[in-house]
Amino acid sequence: MGKFIVNRMIAAGFVLLGSLLLVFFINYSLPGDAVDQMLEGTGATPEMAANLREELGLDLPFHTQFFEYLKNILQGDFGHSIVNNAPVLDKIITQFPATIALTIVSAILSIIFGITLGVFSAIHHNSVIDYVARLIGLFGISMPTFWSGILLILIFSVTLGWFPSIGSDGWITLVLPSVALGLVGSGAIVRMVRNSMLEVMNEQYILTLRSKGLSEKTVMYKHALRNALIPSITIIGMMIGDMLGGAVVIETVFSRQGIGRLVADAITAKDLPVVQGVVFFSAIVYITINFLVDISYSVIDPRVRKSF
């Protein structure tokens, strides 16, 4: 188990370094820079722009800028926003909780509805319940988050007036964004759980358990579901990571605070320190989620625990 954790931590370090390098390279390669955004419409001369680039270190070669930024991160310094000189870490700490709350609630909704519909769909195979569950799963996977978000606003905010359409004040403003973001994940979980359950239900040990007189509920929920969830855990872990990325769209549609809007504004302004800081924190969250997913295998399946 200790060796497994060490190997995962080493791999996590390479993933963090690779993500930082990739985003840094993309931002560096794009035409223009933050100075162009800052001086746009101010009538600044080329000499003034050149002096500002030199002051900010944007005239240095790519490798020099990158390793200087990496050195500062290791010292706990994420730099300052080029646009307003605010500390990047303060910006992230202020906005990150809103995105984490949105992701957690969306994930909970996805897992609850996805597993429930998937199990009922498998148990009632080729029935009306099965067709309805599969239709809901197909809808969740197929619909873009921005479209489902706008649809929810039109129905539950504009028409019915049950929930506010914008803002991030209180739990009530979290309902529609969480449902819109959770639809995609629940659709994937429904399909995975259904297929896994159907496969497990045809296994020999299920027939053996039934022949021993165990109730159908015990066979389905204590034995079949537990084994069917093993491949679904991977999907759930990836889904939570995707939700962090999907938060950019949802937070824009619902005018919510969060790192999604923060990074979108930073990309528009070519505010590289903010973009890099958000990527770093998002990568840490994503890696942590995948690590917990790997550990959860050992909880669900004892054979995995013995292999450590």
PDB file of C-alpha atoms in Angstrom:
ATOM      1  CA  MET A   1       0.000   0.000   0.000  1.00  0.00           C
ATOM      2  CA  GLY A   2       2.836   2.378   0.839  1.00  0.00           C
ATOM      3  CA  LYS A   3       4.554   1.665  -2.460  1.00  0.00           C
ATOM      4  CA  PHE A   4       1.314   2.324  -4.290  1.00  0.00           C
ATOM      5  CA  ILE A   5       0.905   5.723  -2.594  1.00  0.00           C
ATOM      6  CA  VAL A   6       4.503   6.724  -3.353  1.00  0.00           C
ATOM      7  CA  ASN A   7       4.142   5.759  -7.019  1.00  0.00           C
ATOM      8  CA  ARG A   8       0.916   7.720  -7.294  1.00  0.00           C
ATOM      9  CA  MET A   9       2.525  10.793  -5.714  1.00  0.00           C
ATOM     10  CA  ILE A  10       5.437  10.639  -8.152  1.00  0.00           C
ATOM     11  CA  ALA A  11       3.026  10.311 -11.072  1.00  0.00           C
ATOM     12  CA  ALA A  12       1.011  13.224  -9.682  1.00  0.00           C
ATOM     13  CA  GLY A  13       4.117  15.411  -9.669  1.00  0.00           C
ATOM     14  CA  PHE A  14       4.741  14.716 -13.358  1.00  0.00           C
ATOM     15  CA  VAL A  15       1.090  15.424 -14.182  1.00  0.00           C
ATOM     16  CA  LEU A  16       1.239  18.766 -12.378  1.00  0.00           C
ATOM     17  CA  LEU A  17       4.469  19.715 -14.137  1.00  0.00           C
ATOM     18  CA  GLY A  18       3.104  18.649 -17.516  1.00  0.00           C
ATOM     19  CA  SER A  19      -0.138  20.583 -17.100  1.00  0.00           C
ATOM     20  CA  LEU A  20       1.713  23.734 -16.088  1.00  0.00           C
ATOM     21  CA  LEU A  21       4.119  23.398 -19.007  1.00  0.00           C
ATOM     22  CA  LEU A  22       1.340  22.800 -21.536  1.00  0.00           C
ATOM     23  CA  VAL A  23      -0.789  25.758 -20.482  1.00  0.00           C
ATOM     24  CA  PHE A  24       2.266  27.998 -20.211  1.00  0.00           C
ATOM     25  CA  PHE A  25       3.290  27.034 -23.751  1.00  0.00           C
ATOM     26  CA  ILE A  26      -0.198  27.617 -25.165  1.00  0.00           C
ATOM     27  CA  ASN A  27      -0.457  31.059 -23.598  1.00  0.00           C
ATOM     28  CA  TYR A  28       3.076  31.926 -24.706  1.00  0.00           C
ATOM     29  CA  SER A  29       2.335  30.872 -28.301  1.00  0.00           C
ATOM     30  CA  LEU A  30      -0.867  32.876 -28.708  1.00  0.00           C
ATOM     31  CA  PRO A  31      -0.549  36.163 -30.644  1.00  0.00           C
ATOM     32  CA  GLY A  32      -0.352  39.259 -28.482  1.00  0.00           C
ATOM     33  CA  ASP A  33       0.135  39.365 -24.732  1.00  0.00           C
ATOM     34  CA  ALA A  34      -1.212  40.961 -21.564  1.00  0.00           C
ATOM     35  CA  VAL A  35       0.511  44.249 -22.318  1.00  0.00           C
ATOM     36  CA  ASP A  36      -1.531  44.635 -25.502  1.00  0.00           C
ATOM     37  CA  GLN A  37      -4.704  44.143 -23.447  1.00  0.00           C
ATOM     38  CA  MET A  38      -3.595  46.534 -20.717  1.00  0.00           C
ATOM     39  CA  LEU A  39      -2.599  49.335 -23.086  1.00  0.00           C
ATOM     40  CA  GLU A  40      -5.427  48.925 -25.584  1.00  0.00           C
ATOM     41  CA  GLY A  41      -7.113  52.259 -26.226  1.00  0.00           C
ATOM     42  CA  THR A  42      -4.693  54.205 -24.004  1.00  0.00           C
ATOM     43  CA  GLY A  43      -2.634  55.672 -26.838  1.00  0.00           C
ATOM     44  CA  ALA A  44       0.582  54.186 -25.427  1.00  0.00           C
ATOM     45  CA  THR A  45       3.635  54.267 -27.681  1.00  0.00           C
ATOM     46  CA  PRO A  46       5.586  51.132 -28.694  1.00  0.00           C
ATOM     47  CA  GLU A  47       8.407  52.253 -26.394  1.00  0.00           C
ATOM     48  CA  MET A  48       6.043  52.371 -23.427  1.00  0.00           C
ATOM     49  CA  ALA A  49       4.767  48.875 -24.288  1.00  0.00           C
ATOM     50  CA  ALA A  50       8.322  47.566 -24.547  1.00  0.00           C
ATOM     51  CA  ASN A  51       9.259  49.062 -21.172  1.00  0.00           C
ATOM     52  CA  LEU A  52       6.193  47.486 -19.550  1.00  0.00           C
ATOM     53  CA  ARG A  53       7.018  44.062 -21.038  1.00  0.00           C
ATOM     54  CA  GLU A  54      10.529  44.340 -19.664  1.00  0.00           C
ATOM     55  CA  GLU A  55       9.182  45.318 -16.240  1.00  0.00           C
ATOM     56  CA  LEU A  56       6.822  42.327 -16.186  1.00  0.00           C
ATOM     57  CA  GLY A  57       9.443  39.928 -17.549  1.00  0.00           C
ATOM     58  CA  LEU A  58       7.411  39.176 -20.668  1.00  0.00           C
ATOM     59  CA  ASP A  59      10.391  39.888 -22.920  1.00  0.00           C
ATOM     60  CA  LEU A  60      12.358  36.942 -21.525  1.00  0.00           C
ATOM     61  CA  PRO A  61      12.680  33.614 -23.393  1.00  0.00           C
ATOM     62  CA  PHE A  62      10.039  30.939 -22.806  1.00  0.00           C
ATOM     63  CA  HIS A  63      12.202  28.623 -20.706  1.00  0.00           C
ATOM     64  CA  THR A  64      13.372  31.498 -18.502  1.00  0.00           C
ATOM     65  CA  GLN A  65       9.809  32.636 -17.802  1.00  0.00           C
ATOM     66  CA  PHE A  66       8.625  29.101 -17.118  1.00  0.00           C
ATOM     67  CA  PHE A  67      11.386  28.077 -14.714  1.00  0.00           C
ATOM     68  CA  GLU A  68      11.158  31.395 -12.883  1.00  0.00           C
ATOM     69  CA  TYR A  69       7.424  30.824 -12.416  1.00  0.00           C
ATOM     70  CA  LEU A  70       8.035  27.221 -11.300  1.00  0.00           C
ATOM     71  CA  LYS A  71      10.610  28.350  -8.750  1.00  0.00           C
ATOM     72  CA  ASN A  72       8.168  30.889  -7.327  1.00  0.00           C
ATOM     73  CA  ILE A  73       5.426  28.262  -7.020  1.00  0.00           C
ATOM     74  CA  LEU A  74       7.720  25.988  -5.031  1.00  0.00           C
ATOM     75  CA  GLN A  75       8.228  28.912  -2.671  1.00  0.00           C
ATOM     76  CA  GLY A  76       4.462  29.412  -2.324  1.00  0.00           C
ATOM     77  CA  ASP A  77       4.372  32.505  -4.515  1.00  0.00           C
ATOM     78  CA  PHE A  78       1.814  32.277  -7.330  1.00  0.00           C
ATOM     79  CA  GLY A  79       2.535  35.781  -8.501  1.00  0.00           C
ATOM     80  CA  HIS A  80       0.242  38.714  -9.082  1.00  0.00           C
ATOM     81  CA  SER A  81      -2.404  39.343 -11.695  1.00  0.00           C
ATOM     82  CA  ILE A  82      -1.004  41.294 -14.613  1.00  0.00           C
ATOM     83  CA  VAL A  83      -4.318  43.086 -15.044  1.00  0.00           C
ATOM     84  CA  ASN A  84      -4.907  44.488 -11.533  1.00  0.00           C
ATOM     85  CA  ASN A  85      -1.788  43.376  -9.588  1.00  0.00           C
ATOM     86  CA  ALA A  86      -3.913  41.389  -7.106  1.00  0.00           C
ATOM     87  CA  PRO A  87      -2.280  38.262  -5.594  1.00  0.00           C
ATOM     88  CA  VAL A  88      -3.252  35.211  -7.655  1.00  0.00           C
ATOM     89  CA  LEU A  89      -3.574  33.025  -4.568  1.00  0.00           C
ATOM     90  CA  ASP A  90      -6.089  35.421  -3.022  1.00  0.00           C
ATOM     91  CA  LYS A  91      -8.164  35.370  -6.223  1.00  0.00           C
ATOM     92  CA  ILE A  92      -8.214  31.564  -6.286  1.00  0.00           C
ATOM     93  CA  ILE A  93      -9.019  31.196  -2.575  1.00  0.00           C
ATOM     94  CA  THR A  94     -11.896  33.641  -2.994  1.00  0.00           C
ATOM     95  CA  GLN A  95     -13.417  31.938  -6.045  1.00  0.00           C
ATOM     96  CA  PHE A  96     -12.523  28.271  -5.548  1.00  0.00           C
ATOM     97  CA  PRO A  97     -15.098  27.443  -2.813  1.00  0.00           C
ATOM     98  CA  ALA A  98     -18.001  28.420  -5.103  1.00  0.00           C
ATOM     99  CA  THR A  99     -16.783  26.069  -7.837  1.00  0.00           C
ATOM    100  CA  ILE A 100     -16.074  23.250  -5.384  1.00  0.00           C
ATOM    101  CA  ALA A 101     -19.597  23.599  -3.948  1.00  0.00           C
ATOM    102  CA  LEU A 102     -21.093  23.486  -7.438  1.00  0.00           C
ATOM    103  CA  THR A 103     -19.004  20.437  -8.374  1.00  0.00           C
ATOM    104  CA  ILE A 104     -19.776  18.522  -5.172  1.00  0.00           C
ATOM    105  CA  VAL A 105     -23.540  19.092  -5.357  1.00  0.00           C
ATOM    106  CA  SER A 106     -23.569  18.220  -9.073  1.00  0.00           C
ATOM    107  CA  ALA A 107     -21.575  15.049  -8.420  1.00  0.00           C
ATOM    108  CA  ILE A 108     -23.888  13.971  -5.593  1.00  0.00           C
ATOM    109  CA  LEU A 109     -26.941  14.473  -7.796  1.00  0.00           C
ATOM    110  CA  SER A 110     -25.287  12.597 -10.661  1.00  0.00           C
ATOM    111  CA  ILE A 111     -24.296   9.646  -8.478  1.00  0.00           C
ATOM    112  CA  ILE A 112     -27.667   9.341  -6.726  1.00  0.00           C
ATOM    113  CA  PHE A 113     -29.797   9.597  -9.863  1.00  0.00           C
ATOM    114  CA  GLY A 114     -27.341   7.745 -12.081  1.00  0.00           C
ATOM    115  CA  ILE A 115     -26.959   4.698  -9.837  1.00  0.00           C
ATOM    116  CA  THR A 116     -30.667   4.594  -8.957  1.00  0.00           C
ATOM    117  CA  LEU A 117     -31.830   4.766 -12.570  1.00  0.00           C
ATOM    118  CA  GLY A 118     -29.121   2.367 -13.697  1.00  0.00           C
ATOM    119  CA  VAL A 119     -30.090  -0.269 -11.135  1.00  0.00           C
ATOM    120  CA  PHE A 120     -33.820   0.008 -11.805  1.00  0.00           C
ATOM    121  CA  SER A 121     -33.156  -0.073 -15.536  1.00  0.00           C
ATOM    122  CA  ALA A 122     -31.206  -3.334 -15.198  1.00  0.00           C
ATOM    123  CA  ILE A 123     -33.627  -4.989 -12.782  1.00  0.00           C
ATOM    124  CA  HIS A 124     -36.621  -4.095 -15.001  1.00  0.00           C
ATOM    125  CA  HIS A 125     -34.825  -4.948 -18.225  1.00  0.00           C
ATOM    126  CA  ASN A 126     -36.816  -4.196 -21.433  1.00  0.00           C
ATOM    127  CA  SER A 127     -39.699  -2.691 -19.466  1.00  0.00           C
ATOM    128  CA  VAL A 128     -41.140   0.811 -19.502  1.00  0.00           C
ATOM    129  CA  ILE A 129     -38.880   1.729 -16.567  1.00  0.00           C
ATOM    130  CA  ASP A 130     -35.865   0.539 -18.550  1.00  0.00           C
ATOM    131  CA  TYR A 131     -36.796   2.597 -21.607  1.00  0.00           C
ATOM    132  CA  VAL A 132     -37.460   5.732 -19.557  1.00  0.00           C
ATOM    133  CA  ALA A 133     -34.168   5.390 -17.656  1.00  0.00           C
ATOM    134  CA  ARG A 134     -32.243   4.869 -20.880  1.00  0.00           C
ATOM    135  CA  LEU A 135     -33.951   7.887 -22.443  1.00  0.00           C
ATOM    136  CA  ILE A 136     -32.986  10.066 -19.473  1.00  0.00           C
ATOM    137  CA  GLY A 137     -29.411   8.799 -19.691  1.00  0.00           C
ATOM    138  CA  LEU A 138     -29.278   9.522 -23.422  1.00  0.00           C
ATOM    139  CA  PHE A 139     -30.664  13.017 -22.834  1.00  0.00           C
ATOM    140  CA  GLY A 140     -28.057  13.730 -20.174  1.00  0.00           C
ATOM    141  CA  ILE A 141     -25.144  12.623 -22.339  1.00  0.00           C
ATOM    142  CA  SER A 142     -26.342  14.271 -25.546  1.00  0.00           C
ATOM    143  CA  MET A 143     -27.341  17.725 -24.326  1.00  0.00           C
ATOM    144  CA  PRO A 144     -24.586  20.366 -24.020  1.00  0.00           C
ATOM    145  CA  THR A 145     -24.407  21.929 -20.586  1.00  0.00           C
ATOM    146  CA  PHE A 146     -25.037  25.442 -21.879  1.00  0.00           C
ATOM    147  CA  TRP A 147     -28.227  24.274 -23.661  1.00  0.00           C
ATOM    148  CA  SER A 148     -29.578  22.368 -20.658  1.00  0.00           C
ATOM    149  CA  GLY A 149     -28.703  25.336 -18.432  1.00  0.00           C
ATOM    150  CA  ILE A 150     -30.650  27.763 -20.631  1.00  0.00           C
ATOM    151  CA  LEU A 151     -33.554  25.296 -20.807  1.00  0.00           C
ATOM    152  CA  LEU A 152     -33.689  25.015 -17.014  1.00  0.00           C
ATOM    153  CA  ILE A 153     -33.666  28.812 -16.702  1.00  0.00           C
ATOM    154  CA  LEU A 154     -36.550  29.154 -19.160  1.00  0.00           C
ATOM    155  CA  ILE A 155     -38.661  26.507 -17.409  1.00  0.00           C
ATOM    156  CA  PHE A 156     -37.958  26.876 -13.701  1.00  0.00           C
ATOM    157  CA  SER A 157     -36.954  30.525 -13.489  1.00  0.00           C
ATOM    158  CA  VAL A 158     -38.665  32.472 -16.258  1.00  0.00           C
ATOM    159  CA  THR A 159     -41.879  30.415 -16.592  1.00  0.00           C
ATOM    160  CA  LEU A 160     -42.441  28.937 -13.122  1.00  0.00           C
ATOM    161  CA  GLY A 161     -40.398  31.397 -11.065  1.00  0.00           C
ATOM    162  CA  TRP A 162     -39.241  28.722  -8.634  1.00  0.00           C
ATOM    163  CA  PHE A 163     -35.513  29.458  -8.694  1.00  0.00           C
ATOM    164  CA  PRO A 164     -33.360  32.502  -9.501  1.00  0.00           C
ATOM    165  CA  SER A 165     -31.704  32.439 -12.896  1.00  0.00           C
ATOM    166  CA  ILE A 166     -28.424  34.114 -11.953  1.00  0.00           C
ATOM    167  CA  GLY A 167     -26.216  34.772  -8.952  1.00  0.00           C
ATOM    168  CA  SER A 168     -24.408  32.755  -6.319  1.00  0.00           C
ATOM    169  CA  ASP A 169     -26.071  33.880  -3.085  1.00  0.00           C
ATOM    170  CA  GLY A 170     -27.296  30.961  -0.991  1.00  0.00           C
ATOM    171  CA  TRP A 171     -28.143  27.356  -1.715  1.00  0.00           C
ATOM    172  CA  ILE A 172     -31.197  28.194  -3.815  1.00  0.00           C
ATOM    173  CA  THR A 173     -29.011  29.685  -6.534  1.00  0.00           C
ATOM    174  CA  LEU A 174     -27.069  26.405  -6.606  1.00  0.00           C
ATOM    175  CA  VAL A 175     -30.029  24.213  -7.620  1.00  0.00           C
ATOM    176  CA  LEU A 176     -30.356  24.920 -11.348  1.00  0.00           C
ATOM    177  CA  PRO A 177     -26.600  25.069 -12.072  1.00  0.00           C
ATOM    178  CA  SER A 178     -26.043  21.795 -10.206  1.00  0.00           C
ATOM    179  CA  VAL A 179     -28.820  20.031 -12.099  1.00  0.00           C
ATOM    180  CA  ALA A 180     -27.553  21.336 -15.437  1.00  0.00           C
ATOM    181  CA  LEU A 181     -23.993  20.222 -14.682  1.00  0.00           C
ATOM    182  CA  GLY A 182     -25.086  16.940 -13.110  1.00  0.00           C
ATOM    183  CA  LEU A 183     -27.200  15.813 -16.073  1.00  0.00           C
ATOM    184  CA  VAL A 184     -24.156  14.882 -18.124  1.00  0.00           C
ATOM    185  CA  GLY A 185     -22.618  12.794 -15.363  1.00  0.00           C
ATOM    186  CA  SER A 186     -25.859  11.054 -14.447  1.00  0.00           C
ATOM    187  CA  GLY A 187     -26.389  10.019 -18.056  1.00  0.00           C
ATOM    188  CA  ALA A 188     -22.990   8.345 -18.226  1.00  0.00           C
ATOM    189  CA  ILE A 189     -23.491   6.639 -14.857  1.00  0.00           C
ATOM    190  CA  VAL A 190     -26.917   5.299 -15.854  1.00  0.00           C
ATOM    191  CA  ARG A 191     -25.493   3.573 -18.913  1.00  0.00           C
ATOM    192  CA  MET A 192     -22.450   2.181 -17.117  1.00  0.00           C
ATOM    193  CA  VAL A 193     -24.344   0.896 -14.061  1.00  0.00           C
ATOM    194  CA  ARG A 194     -27.078  -0.632 -16.234  1.00  0.00           C
ATOM    195  CA  ASN A 195     -24.617  -2.488 -18.465  1.00  0.00           C
ATOM    196  CA  SER A 196     -22.531  -3.641 -15.494  1.00  0.00           C
ATOM    197  CA  MET A 197     -25.597  -4.834 -13.595  1.00  0.00           C
ATOM    198  CA  LEU A 198     -26.881  -6.803 -16.596  1.00  0.00           C
ATOM    199  CA  GLU A 199     -23.484  -8.436 -16.974  1.00  0.00           C
ATOM    200  CA  VAL A 200     -23.195  -9.293 -13.269  1.00  0.00           C
ATOM    201  CA  MET A 201     -26.758 -10.614 -13.082  1.00  0.00           C
ATOM    202  CA  ASN A 202     -25.825 -13.322 -15.579  1.00  0.00           C
ATOM    203  CA  GLU A 203     -22.827 -14.504 -13.569  1.00  0.00           C
ATOM    204  CA  GLN A 204     -22.841 -18.009 -12.090  1.00  0.00           C
ATOM    205  CA  TYR A 205     -22.443 -16.854  -8.498  1.00  0.00           C
ATOM    206  CA  ILE A 206     -25.696 -14.856  -8.753  1.00  0.00           C
ATOM    207  CA  LEU A 207     -27.539 -18.022  -9.716  1.00  0.00           C
ATOM    208  CA  THR A 208     -25.847 -19.795  -6.804  1.00  0.00           C
ATOM    209  CA  LEU A 209     -26.947 -17.129  -4.343  1.00  0.00           C
ATOM    210  CA  ARG A 210     -30.514 -17.380  -5.582  1.00  0.00           C
ATOM    211  CA  SER A 211     -30.449 -21.164  -5.312  1.00  0.00           C
ATOM    212  CA  LYS A 212     -29.407 -20.824  -1.653  1.00  0.00           C
ATOM    213  CA  GLY A 213     -32.651 -19.022  -0.914  1.00  0.00           C
ATOM    214  CA  LEU A 214     -31.386 -15.451  -0.549  1.00  0.00           C
ATOM    215  CA  SER A 215     -33.998 -12.817  -1.227  1.00  0.00           C
ATOM    216  CA  GLU A 216     -33.891 -11.026  -4.555  1.00  0.00           C
ATOM    217  CA  LYS A 217     -33.283  -7.726  -2.786  1.00  0.00           C
ATOM    218  CA  THR A 218     -30.220  -9.128  -0.980  1.00  0.00           C
ATOM    219  CA  VAL A 219     -28.837 -10.645  -4.171  1.00  0.00           C
ATOM    220  CA  MET A 220     -29.317  -7.463  -6.187  1.00  0.00           C
ATOM    221  CA  TYR A 221     -28.252  -4.776  -3.747  1.00  0.00           C
ATOM    222  CA  LYS A 222     -25.687  -6.538  -1.557  1.00  0.00           C
ATOM    223  CA  HIS A 223     -23.899  -8.680  -4.135  1.00  0.00           C
ATOM    224  CA  ALA A 224     -24.729  -7.712  -7.717  1.00  0.00           C
ATOM    225  CA  LEU A 225     -24.652  -3.944  -7.222  1.00  0.00           C
ATOM    226  CA  ARG A 226     -21.394  -4.033  -5.264  1.00  0.00           C
ATOM    227  CA  ASN A 227     -19.591  -5.794  -8.102  1.00  0.00           C
ATOM    228  CA  ALA A 228     -21.313  -3.722 -10.774  1.00  0.00           C
ATOM    229  CA  LEU A 229     -20.061  -0.496  -9.170  1.00  0.00           C
ATOM    230  CA  ILE A 230     -16.387  -1.382  -9.640  1.00  0.00           C
ATOM    231  CA  PRO A 231     -16.146  -0.306 -13.317  1.00  0.00           C
ATOM    232  CA  SER A 232     -18.516   2.591 -12.624  1.00  0.00           C
ATOM    233  CA  ILE A 233     -16.150   4.141 -10.080  1.00  0.00           C
ATOM    234  CA  THR A 234     -13.709   5.052 -12.830  1.00  0.00           C
ATOM    235  CA  ILE A 235     -16.470   6.842 -14.720  1.00  0.00           C
ATOM    236  CA  ILE A 236     -17.499   8.695 -11.562  1.00  0.00           C
ATOM    237  CA  GLY A 237     -13.934   9.849 -10.908  1.00  0.00           C
ATOM    238  CA  MET A 238     -13.506  11.102 -14.471  1.00  0.00           C
ATOM    239  CA  MET A 239     -16.948  12.712 -14.322  1.00  0.00           C
ATOM    240  CA  ILE A 240     -16.028  14.816 -11.279  1.00  0.00           C
ATOM    241  CA  GLY A 241     -12.891  15.993 -13.051  1.00  0.00           C
ATOM    242  CA  ASP A 242     -14.927  16.898 -16.131  1.00  0.00           C
ATOM    243  CA  MET A 243     -17.329  18.854 -13.952  1.00  0.00           C
ATOM    244  CA  LEU A 244     -14.504  21.155 -12.909  1.00  0.00           C
ATOM    245  CA  GLY A 245     -13.987  21.935 -16.578  1.00  0.00           C
ATOM    246  CA  GLY A 246     -17.724  22.196 -17.235  1.00  0.00           C
ATOM    247  CA  ALA A 247     -18.006  24.754 -14.457  1.00  0.00           C
ATOM    248  CA  VAL A 248     -16.565  27.341 -16.864  1.00  0.00           C
ATOM    249  CA  VAL A 249     -19.682  27.135 -19.050  1.00  0.00           C
ATOM    250  CA  ILE A 250     -22.204  26.783 -16.225  1.00  0.00           C
ATOM    251  CA  GLU A 251     -20.800  29.680 -14.219  1.00  0.00           C
ATOM    252  CA  THR A 252     -20.992  31.846 -17.334  1.00  0.00           C
ATOM    253  CA  VAL A 253     -24.578  30.828 -18.168  1.00  0.00           C
ATOM    254  CA  PHE A 254     -25.814  31.401 -14.613  1.00  0.00           C
ATOM    255  CA  SER A 255     -23.533  34.395 -13.908  1.00  0.00           C
ATOM    256  CA  ARG A 256     -22.013  32.633 -10.901  1.00  0.00           C
ATOM    257  CA  GLN A 257     -18.771  33.359  -9.134  1.00  0.00           C
ATOM    258  CA  GLY A 258     -16.077  30.684  -9.356  1.00  0.00           C
ATOM    259  CA  ILE A 259     -12.792  29.706 -10.928  1.00  0.00           C
ATOM    260  CA  GLY A 260     -14.593  28.994 -14.203  1.00  0.00           C
ATOM    261  CA  ARG A 261     -15.364  32.643 -14.786  1.00  0.00           C
ATOM    262  CA  LEU A 262     -12.052  33.628 -13.243  1.00  0.00           C
ATOM    263  CA  VAL A 263     -10.020  31.608 -15.738  1.00  0.00           C
ATOM    264  CA  ALA A 264     -12.257  32.623 -18.657  1.00  0.00           C
ATOM    265  CA  ASP A 265     -11.668  36.302 -17.894  1.00  0.00           C
ATOM    266  CA  ALA A 266      -7.956  35.652 -17.363  1.00  0.00           C
ATOM    267  CA  ILE A 267      -7.623  33.912 -20.737  1.00  0.00           C
ATOM    268  CA  THR A 268      -9.368  36.804 -22.469  1.00  0.00           C
ATOM    269  CA  ALA A 269      -6.986  39.265 -20.802  1.00  0.00           C
ATOM    270  CA  LYS A 270      -3.967  36.955 -21.306  1.00  0.00           C
ATOM    271  CA  ASP A 271      -3.409  37.119 -17.555  1.00  0.00           C
ATOM    272  CA  LEU A 272      -0.946  34.202 -17.480  1.00  0.00           C
ATOM    273  CA  PRO A 273      -0.293  34.040 -13.687  1.00  0.00           C
ATOM    274  CA  VAL A 274      -4.022  33.681 -12.973  1.00  0.00           C
ATOM    275  CA  VAL A 275      -4.463  31.017 -15.673  1.00  0.00           C
ATOM    276  CA  GLN A 276      -1.485  29.061 -14.396  1.00  0.00           C
ATOM    277  CA  GLY A 277      -2.645  29.300 -10.786  1.00  0.00           C
ATOM    278  CA  VAL A 278      -6.124  28.004 -11.620  1.00  0.00           C
ATOM    279  CA  VAL A 279      -4.662  25.158 -13.688  1.00  0.00           C
ATOM    280  CA  PHE A 280      -2.355  24.207 -10.823  1.00  0.00           C
ATOM    281  CA  PHE A 281      -5.153  24.082  -8.249  1.00  0.00           C
ATOM    282  CA  SER A 282      -7.519  22.285 -10.642  1.00  0.00           C
ATOM    283  CA  ALA A 283      -4.850  19.691 -11.383  1.00  0.00           C
ATOM    284  CA  ILE A 284      -4.352  19.094  -7.664  1.00  0.00           C
ATOM    285  CA  VAL A 285      -8.092  18.545  -7.176  1.00  0.00           C
ATOM    286  CA  TYR A 286      -8.306  16.238 -10.202  1.00  0.00           C
ATOM    287  CA  ILE A 287      -5.324  14.167  -9.074  1.00  0.00           C
ATOM    288  CA  THR A 288      -6.703  13.910  -5.541  1.00  0.00           C
ATOM    289  CA  ILE A 289     -10.043  12.674  -6.875  1.00  0.00           C
ATOM    290  CA  ASN A 290      -8.381  10.004  -9.007  1.00  0.00           C
ATOM    291  CA  PHE A 291      -6.244   8.936  -6.048  1.00  0.00           C
ATOM    292  CA  LEU A 292      -9.345   8.518  -3.885  1.00  0.00           C
ATOM    293  CA  VAL A 293     -10.984   6.547  -6.702  1.00  0.00           C
ATOM    294  CA  ASP A 294      -8.050   4.133  -6.770  1.00  0.00           C
ATOM    295  CA  ILE A 295      -8.230   3.695  -3.002  1.00  0.00           C
ATOM    296  CA  SER A 296     -11.986   3.111  -3.149  1.00  0.00           C
ATOM    297  CA  TYR A 297     -11.425   0.029  -5.300  1.00  0.00           C
ATOM    298  CA  SER A 298      -9.893  -1.678  -2.281  1.00  0.00           C
ATOM    299  CA  VAL A 299     -12.943  -0.843  -0.173  1.00  0.00           C
ATOM    300  CA  ILE A 300     -15.431  -2.277  -2.641  1.00  0.00           C
ATOM    301  CA  ASP A 301     -13.410  -5.241  -3.894  1.00  0.00           C
ATOM    302  CA  PRO A 302     -11.295  -7.114  -1.269  1.00  0.00           C
ATOM    303  CA  ARG A 303      -9.250  -8.731  -4.066  1.00  0.00           C
ATOM    304  CA  VAL A 304      -7.821  -5.333  -4.929  1.00  0.00           C
ATOM    305  CA  ARG A 305      -6.952  -4.688  -1.271  1.00  0.00           C
ATOM    306  CA  LYS A 306      -4.990  -7.954  -1.088  1.00  0.00           C
ATOM    307  CA  SER A 307      -2.962  -7.020  -4.154  1.00  0.00           C
ATOM    308  CA  PHE A 308      -1.415  -3.975  -2.433  1.00  0.00           C
TER     309      PHE A 308
END
